[in-house]
CSV table of C-alpha atoms in Angstrom, one decimal:
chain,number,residue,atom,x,y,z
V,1,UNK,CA,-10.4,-4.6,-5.3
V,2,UNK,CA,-13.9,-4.5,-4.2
V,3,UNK,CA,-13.2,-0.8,-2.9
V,4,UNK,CA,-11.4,0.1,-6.0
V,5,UNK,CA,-14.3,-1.2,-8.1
V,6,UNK,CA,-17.3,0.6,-6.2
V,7,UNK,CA,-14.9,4.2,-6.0
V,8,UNK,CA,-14.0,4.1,-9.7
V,9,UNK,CA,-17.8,3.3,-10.4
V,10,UNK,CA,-18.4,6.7,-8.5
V,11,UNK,CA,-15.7,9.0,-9.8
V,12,UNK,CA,-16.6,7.8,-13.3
V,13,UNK,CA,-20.4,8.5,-12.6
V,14,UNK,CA,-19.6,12.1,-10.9
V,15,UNK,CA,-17.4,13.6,-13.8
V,16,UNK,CA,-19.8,12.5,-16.2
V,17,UNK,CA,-22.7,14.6,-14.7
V,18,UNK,CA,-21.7,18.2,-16.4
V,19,UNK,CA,-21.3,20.9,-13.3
V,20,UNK,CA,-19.8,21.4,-10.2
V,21,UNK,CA,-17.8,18.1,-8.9
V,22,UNK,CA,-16.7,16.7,-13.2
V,23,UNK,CA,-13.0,17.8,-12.1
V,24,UNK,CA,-12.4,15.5,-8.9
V,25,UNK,CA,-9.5,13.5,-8.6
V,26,UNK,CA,-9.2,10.7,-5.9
V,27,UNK,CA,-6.6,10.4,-3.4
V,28,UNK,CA,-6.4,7.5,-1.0
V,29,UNK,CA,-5.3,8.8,2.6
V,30,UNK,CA,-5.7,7.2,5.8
V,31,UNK,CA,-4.0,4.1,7.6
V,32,UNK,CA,-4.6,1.7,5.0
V,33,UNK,CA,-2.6,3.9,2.9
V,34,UNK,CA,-0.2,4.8,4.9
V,35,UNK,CA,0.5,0.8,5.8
V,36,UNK,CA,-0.1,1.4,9.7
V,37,UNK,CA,-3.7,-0.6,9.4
V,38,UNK,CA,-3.7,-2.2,12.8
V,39,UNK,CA,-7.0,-4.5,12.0
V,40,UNK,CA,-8.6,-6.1,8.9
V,41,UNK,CA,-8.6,-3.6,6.0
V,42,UNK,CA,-12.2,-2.9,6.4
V,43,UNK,CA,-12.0,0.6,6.4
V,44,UNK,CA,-11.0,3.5,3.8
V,45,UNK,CA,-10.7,6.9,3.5
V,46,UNK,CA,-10.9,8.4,0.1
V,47,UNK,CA,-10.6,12.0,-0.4
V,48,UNK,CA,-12.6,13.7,-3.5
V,49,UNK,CA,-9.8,16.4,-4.6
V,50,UNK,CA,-11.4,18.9,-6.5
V,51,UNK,CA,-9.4,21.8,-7.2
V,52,UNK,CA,-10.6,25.4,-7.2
V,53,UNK,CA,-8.7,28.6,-8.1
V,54,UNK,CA,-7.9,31.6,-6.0
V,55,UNK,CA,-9.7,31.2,-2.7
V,56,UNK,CA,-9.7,33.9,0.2
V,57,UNK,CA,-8.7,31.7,3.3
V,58,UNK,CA,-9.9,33.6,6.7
V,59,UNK,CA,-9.6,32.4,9.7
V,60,UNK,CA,-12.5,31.8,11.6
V,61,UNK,CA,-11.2,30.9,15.4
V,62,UNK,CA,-7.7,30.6,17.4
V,63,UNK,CA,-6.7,27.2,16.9
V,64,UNK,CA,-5.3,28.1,13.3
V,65,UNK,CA,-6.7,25.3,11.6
V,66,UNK,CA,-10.6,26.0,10.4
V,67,UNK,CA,-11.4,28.6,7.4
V,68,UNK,CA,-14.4,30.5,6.0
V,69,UNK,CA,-13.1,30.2,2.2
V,70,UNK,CA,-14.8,32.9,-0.2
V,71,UNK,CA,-13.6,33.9,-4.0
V,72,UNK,CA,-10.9,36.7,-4.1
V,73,UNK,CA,-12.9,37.5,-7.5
V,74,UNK,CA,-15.7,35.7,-9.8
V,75,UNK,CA,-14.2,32.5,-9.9
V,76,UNK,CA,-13.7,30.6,-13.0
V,77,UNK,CA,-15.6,27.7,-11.7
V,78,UNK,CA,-19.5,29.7,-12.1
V,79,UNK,CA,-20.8,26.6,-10.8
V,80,UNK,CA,-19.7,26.8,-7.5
V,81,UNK,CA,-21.3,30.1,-7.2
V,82,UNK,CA,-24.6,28.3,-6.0
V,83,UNK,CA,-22.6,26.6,-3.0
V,84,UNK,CA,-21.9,29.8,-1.7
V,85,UNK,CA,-24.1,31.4,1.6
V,86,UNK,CA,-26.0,34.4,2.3
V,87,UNK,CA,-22.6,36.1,3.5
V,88,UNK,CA,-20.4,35.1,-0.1
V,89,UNK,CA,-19.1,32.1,2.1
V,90,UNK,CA,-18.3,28.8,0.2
V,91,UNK,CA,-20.9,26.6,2.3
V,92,UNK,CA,-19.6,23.0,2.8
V,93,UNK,CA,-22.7,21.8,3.9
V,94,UNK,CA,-24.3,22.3,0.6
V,95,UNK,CA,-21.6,20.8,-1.3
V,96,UNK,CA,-21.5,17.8,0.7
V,97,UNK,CA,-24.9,17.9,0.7
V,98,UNK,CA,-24.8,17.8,-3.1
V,99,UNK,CA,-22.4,15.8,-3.6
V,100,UNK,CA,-24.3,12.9,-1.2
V,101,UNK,CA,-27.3,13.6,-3.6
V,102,UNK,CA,-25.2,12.8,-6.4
V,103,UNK,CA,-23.8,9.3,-4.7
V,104,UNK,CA,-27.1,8.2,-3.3
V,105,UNK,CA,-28.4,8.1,-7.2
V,106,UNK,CA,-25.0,6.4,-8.6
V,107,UNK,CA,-24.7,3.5,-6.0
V,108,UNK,CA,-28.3,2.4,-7.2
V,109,UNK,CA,-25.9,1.8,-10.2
V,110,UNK,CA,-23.4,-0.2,-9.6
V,111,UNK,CA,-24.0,-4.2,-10.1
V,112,UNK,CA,-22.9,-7.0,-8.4
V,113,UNK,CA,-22.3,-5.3,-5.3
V,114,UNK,CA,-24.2,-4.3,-2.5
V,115,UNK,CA,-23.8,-0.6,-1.5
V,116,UNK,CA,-25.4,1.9,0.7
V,117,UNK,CA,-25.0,5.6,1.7
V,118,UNK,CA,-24.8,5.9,5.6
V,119,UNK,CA,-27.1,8.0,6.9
V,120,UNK,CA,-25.0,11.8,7.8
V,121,UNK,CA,-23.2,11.9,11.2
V,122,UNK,CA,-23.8,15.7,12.1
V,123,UNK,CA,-20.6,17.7,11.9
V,124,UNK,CA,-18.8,14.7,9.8
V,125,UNK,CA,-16.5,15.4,6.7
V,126,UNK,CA,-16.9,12.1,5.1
V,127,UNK,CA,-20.2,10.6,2.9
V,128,UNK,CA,-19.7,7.4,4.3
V,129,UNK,CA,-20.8,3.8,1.8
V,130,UNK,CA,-21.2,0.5,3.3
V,131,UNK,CA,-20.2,-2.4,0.7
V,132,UNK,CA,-21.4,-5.5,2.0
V,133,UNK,CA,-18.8,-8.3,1.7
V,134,UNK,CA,-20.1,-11.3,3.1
V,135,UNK,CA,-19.4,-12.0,6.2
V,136,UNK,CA,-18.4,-8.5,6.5
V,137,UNK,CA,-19.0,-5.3,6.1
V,138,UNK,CA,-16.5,-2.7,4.4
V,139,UNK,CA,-16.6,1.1,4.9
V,140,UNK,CA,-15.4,3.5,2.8
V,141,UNK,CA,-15.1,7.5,4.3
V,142,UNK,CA,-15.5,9.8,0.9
V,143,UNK,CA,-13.9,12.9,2.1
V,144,UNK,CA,-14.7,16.6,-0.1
V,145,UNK,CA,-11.4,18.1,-0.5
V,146,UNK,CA,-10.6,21.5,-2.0
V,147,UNK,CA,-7.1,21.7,-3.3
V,148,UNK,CA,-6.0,25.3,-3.7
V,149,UNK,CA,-2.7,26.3,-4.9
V,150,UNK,CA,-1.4,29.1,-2.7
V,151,UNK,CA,1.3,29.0,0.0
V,152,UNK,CA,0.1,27.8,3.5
V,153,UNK,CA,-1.6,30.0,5.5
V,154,UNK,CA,0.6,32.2,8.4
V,155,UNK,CA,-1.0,29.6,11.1
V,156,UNK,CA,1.7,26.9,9.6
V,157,UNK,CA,4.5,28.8,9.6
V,158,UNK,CA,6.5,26.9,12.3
V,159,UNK,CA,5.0,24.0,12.2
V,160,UNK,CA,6.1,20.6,10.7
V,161,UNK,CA,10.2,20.9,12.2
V,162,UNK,CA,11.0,17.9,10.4
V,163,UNK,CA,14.8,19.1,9.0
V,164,UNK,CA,16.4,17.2,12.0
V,165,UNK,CA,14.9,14.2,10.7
V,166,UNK,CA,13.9,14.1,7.1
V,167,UNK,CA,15.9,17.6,6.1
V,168,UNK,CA,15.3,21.0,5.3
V,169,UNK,CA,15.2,20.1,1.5
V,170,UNK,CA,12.0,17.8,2.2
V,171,UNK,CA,10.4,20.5,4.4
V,172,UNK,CA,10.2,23.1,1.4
V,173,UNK,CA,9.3,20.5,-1.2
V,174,UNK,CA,6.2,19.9,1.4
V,175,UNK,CA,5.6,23.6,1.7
V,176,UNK,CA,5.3,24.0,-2.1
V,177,UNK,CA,2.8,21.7,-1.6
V,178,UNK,CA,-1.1,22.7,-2.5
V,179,UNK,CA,-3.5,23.7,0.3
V,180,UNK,CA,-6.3,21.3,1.5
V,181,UNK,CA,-9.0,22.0,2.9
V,182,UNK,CA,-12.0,19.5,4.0
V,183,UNK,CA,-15.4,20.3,4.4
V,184,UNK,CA,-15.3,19.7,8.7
V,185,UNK,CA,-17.7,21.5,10.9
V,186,UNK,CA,-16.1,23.9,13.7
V,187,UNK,CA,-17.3,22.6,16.9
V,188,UNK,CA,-16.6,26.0,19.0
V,189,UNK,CA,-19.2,28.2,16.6
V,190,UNK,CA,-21.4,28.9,18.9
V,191,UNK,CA,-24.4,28.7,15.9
V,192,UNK,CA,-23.1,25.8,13.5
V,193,UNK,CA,-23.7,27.4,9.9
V,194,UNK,CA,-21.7,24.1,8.0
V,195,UNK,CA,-19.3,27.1,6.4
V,196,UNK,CA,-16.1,26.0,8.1
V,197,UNK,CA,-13.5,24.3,6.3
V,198,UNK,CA,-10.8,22.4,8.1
V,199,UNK,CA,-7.2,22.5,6.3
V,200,UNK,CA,-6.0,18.9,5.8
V,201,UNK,CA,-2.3,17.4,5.5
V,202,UNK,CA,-3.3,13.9,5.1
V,203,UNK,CA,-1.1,13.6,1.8
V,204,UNK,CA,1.8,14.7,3.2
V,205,UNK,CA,1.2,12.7,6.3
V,206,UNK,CA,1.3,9.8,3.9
V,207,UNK,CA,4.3,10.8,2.6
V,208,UNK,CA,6.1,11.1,5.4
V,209,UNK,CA,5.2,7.7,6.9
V,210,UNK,CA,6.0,6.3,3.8
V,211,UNK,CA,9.3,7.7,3.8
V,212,UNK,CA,10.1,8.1,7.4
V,213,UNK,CA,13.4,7.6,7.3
V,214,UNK,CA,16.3,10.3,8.2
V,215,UNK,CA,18.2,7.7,5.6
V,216,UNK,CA,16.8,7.2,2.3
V,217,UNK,CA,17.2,3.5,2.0
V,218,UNK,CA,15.3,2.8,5.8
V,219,UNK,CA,13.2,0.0,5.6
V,220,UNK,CA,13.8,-0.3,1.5
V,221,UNK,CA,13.9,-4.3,0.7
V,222,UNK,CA,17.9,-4.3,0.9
V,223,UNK,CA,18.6,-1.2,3.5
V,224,UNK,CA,18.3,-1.3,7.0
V,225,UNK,CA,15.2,-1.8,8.8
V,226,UNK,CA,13.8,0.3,11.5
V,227,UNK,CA,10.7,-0.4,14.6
V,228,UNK,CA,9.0,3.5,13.2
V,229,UNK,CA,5.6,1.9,12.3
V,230,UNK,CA,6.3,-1.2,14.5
V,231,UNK,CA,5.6,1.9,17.7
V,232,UNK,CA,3.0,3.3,15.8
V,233,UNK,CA,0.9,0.7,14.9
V,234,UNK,CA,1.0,-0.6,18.9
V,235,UNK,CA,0.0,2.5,19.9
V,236,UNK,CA,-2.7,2.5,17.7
V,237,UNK,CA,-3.9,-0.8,18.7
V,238,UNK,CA,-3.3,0.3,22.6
V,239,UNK,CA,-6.0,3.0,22.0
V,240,UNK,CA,-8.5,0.8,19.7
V,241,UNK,CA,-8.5,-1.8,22.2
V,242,UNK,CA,-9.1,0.4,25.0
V,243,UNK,CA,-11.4,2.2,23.1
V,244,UNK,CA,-13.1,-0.7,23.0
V,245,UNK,CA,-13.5,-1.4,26.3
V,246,UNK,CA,-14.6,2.3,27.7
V,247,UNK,CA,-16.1,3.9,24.3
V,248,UNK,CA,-17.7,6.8,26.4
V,249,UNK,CA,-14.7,7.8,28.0
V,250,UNK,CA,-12.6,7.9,25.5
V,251,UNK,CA,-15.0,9.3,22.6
V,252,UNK,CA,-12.6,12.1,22.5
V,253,UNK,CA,-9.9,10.1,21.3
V,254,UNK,CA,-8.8,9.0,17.6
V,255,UNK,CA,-5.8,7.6,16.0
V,256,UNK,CA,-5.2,10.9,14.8
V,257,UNK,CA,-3.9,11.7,18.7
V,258,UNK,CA,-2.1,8.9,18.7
V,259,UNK,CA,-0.2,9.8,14.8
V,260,UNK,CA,0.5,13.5,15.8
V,261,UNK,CA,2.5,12.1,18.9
V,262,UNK,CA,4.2,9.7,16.4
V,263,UNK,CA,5.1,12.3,14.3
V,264,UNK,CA,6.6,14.5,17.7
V,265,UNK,CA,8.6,11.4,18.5
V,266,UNK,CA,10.0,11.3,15.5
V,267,UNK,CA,11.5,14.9,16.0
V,268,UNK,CA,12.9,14.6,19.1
V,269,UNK,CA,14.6,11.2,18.1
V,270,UNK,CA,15.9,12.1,14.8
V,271,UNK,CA,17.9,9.7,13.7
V,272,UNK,CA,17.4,5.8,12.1
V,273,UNK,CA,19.5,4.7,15.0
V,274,UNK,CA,17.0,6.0,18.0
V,275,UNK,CA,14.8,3.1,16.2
V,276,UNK,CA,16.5,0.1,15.4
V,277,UNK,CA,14.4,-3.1,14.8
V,278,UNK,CA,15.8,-4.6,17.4
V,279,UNK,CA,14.7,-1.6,19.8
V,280,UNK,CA,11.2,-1.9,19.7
V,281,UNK,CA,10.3,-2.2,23.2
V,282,UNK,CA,12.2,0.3,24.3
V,283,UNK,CA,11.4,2.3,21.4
V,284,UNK,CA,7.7,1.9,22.5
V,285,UNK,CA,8.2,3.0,25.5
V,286,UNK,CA,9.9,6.0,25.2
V,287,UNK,CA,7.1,6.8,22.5
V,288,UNK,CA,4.6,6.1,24.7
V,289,UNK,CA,6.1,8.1,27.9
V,290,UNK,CA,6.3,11.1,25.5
V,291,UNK,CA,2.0,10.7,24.7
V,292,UNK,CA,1.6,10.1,28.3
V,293,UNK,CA,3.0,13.7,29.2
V,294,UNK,CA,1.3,15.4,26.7
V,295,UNK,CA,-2.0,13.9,27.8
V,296,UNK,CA,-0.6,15.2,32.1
V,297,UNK,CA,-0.4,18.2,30.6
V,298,UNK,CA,-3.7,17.8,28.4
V,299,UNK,CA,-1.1,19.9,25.7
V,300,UNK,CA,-0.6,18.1,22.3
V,301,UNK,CA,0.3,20.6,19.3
V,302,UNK,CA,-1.0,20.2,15.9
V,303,UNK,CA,2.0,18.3,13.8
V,304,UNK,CA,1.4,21.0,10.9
V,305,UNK,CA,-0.5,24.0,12.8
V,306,UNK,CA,1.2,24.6,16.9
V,307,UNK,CA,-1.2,26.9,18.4
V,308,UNK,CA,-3.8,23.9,17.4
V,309,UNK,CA,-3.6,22.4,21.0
V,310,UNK,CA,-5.3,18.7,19.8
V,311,UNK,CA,-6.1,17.9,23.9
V,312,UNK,CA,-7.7,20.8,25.1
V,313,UNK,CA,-7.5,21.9,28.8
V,314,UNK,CA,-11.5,21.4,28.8
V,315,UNK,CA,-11.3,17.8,28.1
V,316,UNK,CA,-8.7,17.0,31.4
V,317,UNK,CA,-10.9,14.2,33.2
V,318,UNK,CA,-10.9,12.1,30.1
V,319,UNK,CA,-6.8,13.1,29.1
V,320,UNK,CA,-6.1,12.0,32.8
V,321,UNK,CA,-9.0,8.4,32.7
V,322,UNK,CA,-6.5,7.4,29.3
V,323,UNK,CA,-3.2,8.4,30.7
V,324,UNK,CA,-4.7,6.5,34.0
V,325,UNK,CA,-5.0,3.4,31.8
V,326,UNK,CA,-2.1,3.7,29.7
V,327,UNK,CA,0.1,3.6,32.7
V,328,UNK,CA,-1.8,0.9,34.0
V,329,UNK,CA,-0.5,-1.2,30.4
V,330,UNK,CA,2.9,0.4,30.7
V,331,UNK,CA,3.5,-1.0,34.9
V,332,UNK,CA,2.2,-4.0,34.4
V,333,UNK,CA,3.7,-5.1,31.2
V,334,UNK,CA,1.3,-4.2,28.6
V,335,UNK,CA,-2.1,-7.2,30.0
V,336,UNK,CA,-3.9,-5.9,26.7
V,337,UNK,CA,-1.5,-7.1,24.6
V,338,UNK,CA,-1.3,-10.8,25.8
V,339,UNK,CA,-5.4,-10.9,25.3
């Protein structure tokens, strides 16, 4: 409620102001959203979907997945032509940077609650707010998102193989799907200009953990129930914990690893019946064994994008400290969970 309140506050604020950001819809993404929160909900991620006509996407590296966006002509929206750089690149430093400004004045506005604007994590796509909540914090990611409606770029083209598992008929629904793009810095430019965009699935993500079943009625109140999230959300709270406990080490590592190896599992065991409730440890297990190889072979495609190798070869000593750990957990009947 107390999220709901301060994020209305803000969109209401930001469309009001005449100019660049007045046609932003909000889209709630993330693991709260999703229903895979491991913790206490005390942190959001709210995408700011602002939808822009006729982009030019170009790749800007191998991996598929980051984009130097510029207008295939004068775009209807004239007031994103002060965003763009010296080279006719939409910059998404300066419309984050802008649209930061923009929050930093509106939270001063908001009554009976106590927000602030985080100071900016280099390279990050989100504004992040903290909204004090005694005797906690709460902290709410807003995430830029460009919604463009074009087909997916060629880099996705065999991605996302879910018609073993939620059908061929879902897959081009998905596909017909807009393009989004986040404002995320490219870590392998060698000069960081802030012009990258990264594209983003987080909607469909959303949808697909939502509906996860290869049977419509899976885990609906009266159909049958399967141990899906049940895996996941262990997982998830495998990694946090251990995170945790070694936070340099494992810096490299997110949920997101942990989601995209969710998502491969759910490929490769199709159907409603390679997860019943009852399952769950073994289920577990034979989700876990499947991250623990792709983290031996430091290989772990993109769910959406598979040239995007998400544990690159570079990054081996800490791929083989986790997989050291996880095994650990696994031979010795998961200690971390009994804490």
């Amino acid at each position: 409620t107390l999220v709901n309140q301060v994020v209305t506050h803000l969109i209401q604020a930001i469309r009001s102001r005449e100019g660049s950001f007045s046609s932003i819809e909000r889209l709630g993404a993330g693991s709260y959203y999703e229903h895979v929160k491991v913790f206490e909900p005390n942190e959001f991620d709210i995408m700011l979907v602002m939808p822009v006509a006729r982009l030019q996407l170009d790749e800007c590296d191998d991996t598929g997945a980051y984009y130097y966006l510029s207008f295939k002509r004068n775009p209807k929206e004239k007031y994103l032509l002060k965003f763009l750089d010296e080279d006719g690149k939409l910059s998404a430093f300066k419309m984050l940077q802008a649209l930061r400004e923009i929050i930093k004045q509106e939270v001063k506005n908001i009554k009976d609650v106590e927000v602030t604007v985080k100071r900016r994590k280099a390279g990050s796509p989100a504004i992040t707010l903290q909204i004090k909540n005694p005797p906690a914090e709460i902290s709410v990611d807003i995430i830029l998102t460009l919604e463009v409606q074009q087909s997916w770029p060629p880099s996705t083209q065999d991605g996302l193989k879910i018609e073993q598992w939620l059908g061929r008929k879902v897959r081009t629904e998905f596909r017909n799907r807009s393009v989004y793009l986040v404002a995320k810095q490219n870590k392998k430019e060698k000069v960081p200009r802030g012009n990258t965009w990264r594209l983003s699935f987080s909607h469909i993500e959303k949808d697909m953990l939502n509906n996860h079943g290869s049977s419509k009625t899976c885990c609906e109140s009266d159909g049958p129930k399967c141990c899906r999230k049940g895996c996941l959300k262990l997982l998830k709270y495998l990694l946090e914990q251990l995170k945790m406990q070694y936070t340099k080490q494992l810096d490299k590592f997110c949920s997101y690893h942990v989601k995209t190896a969710f998502f491969h599992s759910c490929v490769m065991w199709p159907k409603d019946t390679d997860w019943q409730l009852g399952d769950l440890e073994h289920c577990f297990q034979k989700y876990l064994g499947y991250f623990l190889d792709c983290l031996q072979k430091s290989q772990l495609p993109h769910f959406f994008i598979p040239q995007y190798n998400l544990l690159s070869p570079e990054d081996k000593a800490s791929n083989y400290f986790l997989s050291k750990l996880l095994n650990y957990e696994l031979n010795n009947r998961f200690p971390i969970f009994q804490e």
